[in-house]
CSV table of C-alpha atoms in Angstrom, one decimal:
chain,number,residue,atom,x,y,z
X,1,MET,CA,75.4,184.4,141.8
X,2,PRO,CA,74.6,181.7,139.7
X,3,GLU,CA,75.3,179.7,142.1
X,4,GLY,CA,74.4,175.9,141.8
X,5,LEU,CA,70.5,176.2,142.3
X,6,GLU,CA,70.6,178.7,139.8
X,7,ALA,CA,72.7,176.1,137.8
X,8,GLU,CA,70.2,173.6,138.2
X,9,LEU,CA,67.2,175.9,137.2
X,10,TYR,CA,68.9,176.6,134.2
X,11,ARG,CA,69.3,172.4,133.7
X,12,ARG,CA,65.9,172.3,134.2
X,13,ALA,CA,65.4,175.2,131.4
X,14,ALA,CA,67.4,173.5,129.0
X,15,GLU,CA,65.7,170.2,129.0
X,16,PRO,CA,63.2,170.9,126.4
X,17,CYS,CA,66.2,171.2,124.1
X,18,VAL,CA,66.7,167.7,124.4
X,19,GLY,CA,66.1,166.3,121.2
X,20,ARG,CA,66.4,168.9,118.8
X,21,THR,CA,69.3,169.6,116.2
X,22,ILE,CA,71.6,172.7,116.0
X,23,ASP,CA,71.2,174.9,113.2
X,24,ALA,CA,73.4,177.7,113.8
X,25,VAL,CA,75.6,179.0,116.6
X,26,VAL,CA,76.4,182.6,117.3
X,27,VAL,CA,79.6,182.6,120.0
X,28,ASP,CA,80.9,186.2,121.7
X,29,GLU,CA,84.6,186.2,119.6
X,30,ARG,CA,86.1,187.0,123.3
X,31,GLN,CA,85.6,183.6,124.3
X,32,PRO,CA,88.8,181.0,123.9
X,33,MET,CA,86.8,178.7,122.0
X,34,ALA,CA,84.7,181.1,120.1
X,35,ALA,CA,86.2,179.4,116.2
X,36,GLU,CA,85.8,175.7,117.7
X,37,LEU,CA,82.3,176.0,119.2
X,38,MET,CA,80.7,177.7,115.7
X,39,ALA,CA,82.7,175.0,113.7
X,40,THR,CA,81.3,172.2,115.7
X,41,LEU,CA,78.1,172.2,116.7
X,42,PRO,CA,75.7,173.2,113.9
X,43,GLY,CA,74.7,169.5,113.1
X,44,ARG,CA,74.2,168.2,116.3
X,45,ARG,CA,71.8,166.9,118.2
X,46,VAL,CA,71.4,167.6,122.3
X,47,ILE,CA,70.8,164.4,124.3
X,48,ALA,CA,71.0,165.3,127.7
X,49,ALA,CA,71.3,168.0,129.6
X,50,ARG,CA,73.1,167.7,133.0
X,51,ARG,CA,74.7,169.4,135.8
X,52,VAL,CA,77.8,169.1,137.9
X,53,GLY,CA,78.2,171.9,140.5
X,54,LYS,CA,77.7,175.2,138.9
X,55,LEU,CA,78.2,173.9,135.3
X,56,VAL,CA,75.5,172.8,132.9
X,57,LEU,CA,76.2,170.4,130.2
X,58,LEU,CA,74.3,169.8,127.2
X,59,ASP,CA,75.5,166.0,125.8
X,60,LEU,CA,75.5,166.4,122.1
X,61,ARG,CA,75.5,163.3,119.2
X,62,SER,CA,75.9,163.8,115.2
X,63,GLY,CA,74.3,160.8,113.7
X,64,ARG,CA,75.4,157.8,115.4
X,65,ARG,CA,78.8,159.2,116.9
X,66,ALA,CA,78.2,160.5,120.4
X,67,GLY,CA,79.9,163.5,121.3
X,68,PRO,CA,80.9,166.6,122.1
X,69,THR,CA,79.6,167.4,125.2
X,70,LEU,CA,78.9,171.5,125.6
X,71,GLY,CA,79.7,172.9,129.2
X,72,LEU,CA,78.0,176.2,130.0
X,73,HIS,CA,79.4,178.0,132.8
X,74,PHE,CA,77.6,181.4,133.8
X,75,GLY,CA,79.9,183.3,135.7
X,76,MET,CA,78.3,186.0,138.3
X,77,THR,CA,75.5,187.7,135.8
X,78,GLY,CA,74.8,185.2,133.0
X,79,ARG,CA,71.1,183.8,132.5
X,80,LEU,CA,69.8,181.6,130.7
X,81,VAL,CA,67.2,182.1,128.1
X,82,VAL,CA,65.3,179.3,126.6
X,83,ASP,CA,62.6,180.2,123.4
X,84,GLU,CA,62.6,183.7,124.7
X,85,VAL,CA,61.5,182.5,128.4
X,86,SER,CA,64.1,182.9,131.4
X,87,ALA,CA,64.1,180.7,133.5
X,88,ILE,CA,65.6,183.6,136.1
X,89,GLU,CA,64.2,186.6,135.4
X,90,ARG,CA,66.8,189.1,137.5
X,91,LEU,CA,69.8,187.8,139.1
X,92,GLU,CA,70.3,189.5,142.4
X,93,TYR,CA,73.7,190.5,141.3
X,94,ALA,CA,73.0,191.4,137.9
X,95,SER,CA,70.4,193.6,135.5
X,96,GLY,CA,67.1,192.8,135.2
X,97,ARG,CA,67.6,193.7,131.5
X,98,ASP,CA,67.5,191.0,128.4
X,99,ASP,CA,69.1,193.2,126.1
X,100,PRO,CA,70.3,191.9,122.6
X,101,LYS,CA,73.3,193.0,122.6
X,102,TRP,CA,74.5,191.2,125.7
X,103,ASP,CA,73.8,187.4,124.4
X,104,ARG,CA,77.4,186.1,124.3
X,105,PHE,CA,76.4,183.0,123.0
X,106,VAL,CA,73.2,181.6,121.1
X,107,LEU,CA,72.0,178.1,119.9
X,108,THR,CA,69.3,178.1,116.8
X,109,PHE,CA,67.4,174.8,116.2
X,110,ARG,CA,66.4,173.5,113.3
X,111,ASN,CA,62.5,173.4,114.1
X,112,GLY,CA,62.7,176.7,115.5
X,113,GLY,CA,63.2,177.6,119.0
X,114,ARG,CA,66.9,178.6,120.2
X,115,LEU,CA,69.2,178.6,123.3
X,116,ARG,CA,70.5,182.1,124.6
X,117,VAL,CA,72.9,183.3,127.5
X,118,ASN,CA,72.8,186.7,128.0
X,119,ASP,CA,75.6,188.2,130.1
X,120,PRO,CA,75.9,192.0,130.4
X,121,ARG,CA,79.6,191.6,131.8
X,122,ARG,CA,81.0,188.4,130.1
X,123,TRP,CA,82.2,186.6,132.6
X,124,ALA,CA,80.0,183.6,131.5
X,125,THR,CA,82.1,180.6,129.7
X,126,PHE,CA,81.4,177.9,126.9
X,127,VAL,CA,83.5,175.1,126.5
X,128,LEU,CA,83.5,171.9,124.7
X,129,GLU,CA,84.4,168.7,126.6
X,130,PRO,CA,84.8,170.3,129.8
X,131,ASP,CA,87.0,168.6,132.3
X,132,GLU,CA,84.3,167.2,134.8
X,133,GLU,CA,87.1,164.7,136.7
X,134,ARG,CA,88.5,168.1,138.4
X,135,LEU,CA,84.8,168.6,140.4
X,136,GLY,CA,83.7,166.9,143.4
X,137,PRO,CA,80.8,165.2,144.6
X,138,ASP,CA,77.8,168.2,143.4
X,139,PHE,CA,76.1,169.3,147.0
X,140,LEU,CA,72.4,168.1,146.0
X,141,ALA,CA,73.7,164.6,146.0
X,142,VAL,CA,76.9,164.8,148.0
X,143,SER,CA,76.7,161.5,150.7
X,144,ALA,CA,78.0,162.0,154.7
X,145,ASP,CA,81.0,160.3,153.8
X,146,GLU,CA,82.1,161.8,151.0
X,147,LEU,CA,81.7,165.5,153.1
X,148,ARG,CA,83.6,163.8,155.8
X,149,LEU,CA,86.6,163.0,152.9
X,150,ALA,CA,86.2,166.3,151.6
X,151,VAL,CA,87.0,168.1,155.1
X,152,SER,CA,89.0,165.7,157.2
X,153,ARG,CA,92.2,166.3,155.2
X,154,ARG,CA,92.0,170.0,155.2
X,155,ARG,CA,93.3,172.9,157.8
X,156,THR,CA,92.2,175.8,155.8
X,157,ALA,CA,88.7,177.0,156.9
X,158,LEU,CA,85.7,175.5,156.5
X,159,LYS,CA,84.0,177.9,154.5
X,160,ALA,CA,86.9,177.7,152.2
X,161,VAL,CA,86.5,173.8,151.8
X,162,LEU,CA,82.9,174.2,150.7
X,163,LEU,CA,83.6,176.9,148.1
X,164,ASP,CA,86.2,174.6,146.7
X,165,GLN,CA,84.4,173.2,143.3
X,166,ARG,CA,87.4,170.4,143.6
X,167,ALA,CA,86.3,169.2,146.9
X,168,ILE,CA,82.4,169.9,146.9
X,169,ALA,CA,80.8,171.4,143.5
X,170,GLY,CA,78.1,173.5,143.4
X,171,PHE,CA,78.5,175.9,146.9
X,172,GLY,CA,78.8,179.9,146.2
X,173,ASN,CA,79.0,182.7,148.9
X,174,LEU,CA,75.2,182.8,149.7
X,175,CYS,CA,75.0,179.0,149.8
X,176,ALA,CA,77.6,178.6,152.1
X,177,ASP,CA,76.9,181.1,154.5
X,178,GLU,CA,73.2,179.9,154.5
X,179,ILE,CA,74.3,176.3,155.5
X,180,LEU,CA,77.0,177.4,157.8
X,181,TRP,CA,74.6,179.7,159.5
X,182,GLN,CA,71.6,176.9,159.6
X,183,CYS,CA,74.2,174.4,161.4
X,184,GLY,CA,76.0,176.7,163.7
X,185,LEU,CA,79.0,176.0,162.4
X,186,ASP,CA,82.2,178.9,162.3
X,187,PRO,CA,82.7,179.7,158.7
X,188,ALA,CA,86.6,180.4,159.9
X,189,ARG,CA,86.8,176.9,162.0
X,190,PRO,CA,89.5,174.6,160.4
X,191,ALA,CA,87.6,171.9,158.8
X,192,ASN,CA,89.7,168.9,159.7
X,193,ASP,CA,88.3,170.5,163.4
X,194,LEU,CA,85.0,169.1,163.3
X,195,THR,CA,83.8,166.2,165.0
X,196,ALA,CA,81.0,163.9,163.6
X,197,ARG,CA,78.3,165.7,165.4
X,198,ASP,CA,79.1,168.9,163.7
X,199,LEU,CA,79.4,166.7,160.3
X,200,ASP,CA,75.8,165.1,161.0
X,201,GLY,CA,74.3,168.4,161.4
X,202,LEU,CA,76.1,169.9,158.2
X,203,VAL,CA,74.7,167.1,155.9
X,204,ALA,CA,71.7,167.6,157.6
X,205,ALA,CA,71.4,171.3,157.0
X,206,MET,CA,72.3,170.7,153.1
X,207,ARG,CA,69.7,167.8,152.9
X,208,LEU,CA,66.9,170.3,154.3
X,209,HIS,CA,67.6,173.5,153.0
X,210,LEU,CA,69.2,173.1,150.0
X,211,PRO,CA,66.3,171.6,148.3
X,212,ALA,CA,64.0,173.9,150.1
X,213,MET,CA,65.9,177.1,148.6
X,214,LEU,CA,65.7,175.7,145.2
X,215,ALA,CA,61.9,175.1,145.4
X,216,ARG,CA,61.8,178.7,146.6
X,217,GLY,CA,64.0,179.8,143.5
X,218,GLY,CA,67.7,179.9,144.1
X,219,SER,CA,70.4,181.1,146.6
X,220,HIS,CA,69.1,184.2,147.6
X,221,THR,CA,66.0,182.7,149.3
X,222,GLY,CA,67.6,181.8,152.7
X,223,THR,CA,67.4,183.2,155.6
X,224,ILE,CA,70.7,185.0,155.5
X,225,SER,CA,69.4,186.6,152.4
X,226,PRO,CA,70.9,189.7,150.5
X,227,GLU,CA,68.8,192.1,152.1
X,228,VAL,CA,69.5,190.6,155.4
X,229,ARG,CA,73.6,190.7,154.3
X,230,ALA,CA,72.9,194.3,153.5
X,231,ALA,CA,70.8,195.3,156.7
X,232,MET,CA,72.9,193.3,159.0
X,233,PRO,CA,69.7,193.1,161.6
X,234,PRO,CA,69.9,190.7,164.9
X,235,CYS,CA,70.6,187.5,164.2
X,236,PRO,CA,67.0,185.8,163.4
X,237,ARG,CA,67.9,182.6,165.5
X,238,ASP,CA,69.4,184.4,169.1
X,239,GLY,CA,69.1,188.1,168.4
X,240,ALA,CA,72.8,188.6,168.5
X,241,PRO,CA,74.4,191.0,166.5
X,242,LEU,CA,75.6,189.4,162.9
X,243,ARG,CA,78.9,190.0,161.9
X,244,ARG,CA,80.8,190.9,158.6
X,245,ALA,CA,84.3,189.4,157.8
X,246,THR,CA,86.4,187.7,154.7
X,247,VAL,CA,86.7,184.3,155.1
X,248,ALA,CA,88.1,182.6,152.3
X,249,GLY,CA,88.1,185.7,150.3
X,250,ARG,CA,84.9,186.1,150.8
X,251,THR,CA,82.5,188.7,152.7
X,252,THR,CA,81.0,186.5,155.3
X,253,VAL,CA,78.1,187.0,157.6
X,254,TRP,CA,77.5,184.7,160.3
X,255,CYS,CA,76.6,184.6,164.1
X,256,PRO,CA,79.4,184.8,166.9
X,257,VAL,CA,76.3,183.2,169.4
X,258,HIS,CA,75.4,180.0,168.4
X,259,GLN,CA,78.4,179.6,165.2
X,260,THR,CA,81.1,180.4,167.8
X,261,ALA,CA,83.9,178.0,167.3
X,262,VAL,CA,84.1,177.5,171.2
X,263,ARG,CA,80.7,175.4,171.3
X,264,ASN,CA,81.5,173.7,167.9
X,265,ARG,CA,84.8,172.2,169.6
X,266,ARG,CA,82.7,170.0,172.2
X,267,ARG,CA,83.3,166.4,171.2
X,268,SER,CA,80.7,164.0,170.6
């Protein structure tokens, strides 16, 4: 957390900033671009709030000159607060406090209001002109053909591909486990072993469940929720004992019955 769903909630929260002009900037001195941000941003007007994957982008303008783009990445524990309203009151793995000493980035606007990133662990990062080209297609908009291309040439575990932001941008650990559980695919299965039927099921699960989780409030609202991950009850679908393993370097919760690789290898 935050994953791509939380970043989309933050993008929506940032939309009221469009049209406003930045008056003052405060940046955590530990940020690599702190001096450049404080020198560049004052006087710039926000003209758009966008998102790619986990990255929130504010396009800026100075007079008639477009640019630069400000990129906000929230790490594991960063929260966006706009006009003192938080898009997400509490992240699943972070404090629910809004301590002013945790403000790592603050934009104050000329006619009032401000945008803050509050992060107790200093994992959020703020950059000018982020390299959007390094990111794959967004997980809320990826087409079946783009997904097929992303997995077809990869022998690594399917979950590793989903978590690779260069392949598909937006997935984090919770969303990846949820979608694989929903479509019945083994997270450790080689990505290039998927059949056409498997890929169709993966696309369908993404299109159905990611927007539903977004509407409910984020990546923690799936069936394989943080509470389920902690308690490890029987699988809600088939009653088999859920398993916990490490896949792609991340703690992974999955069902050995309906996500078994043997069943998934049936050819369409």
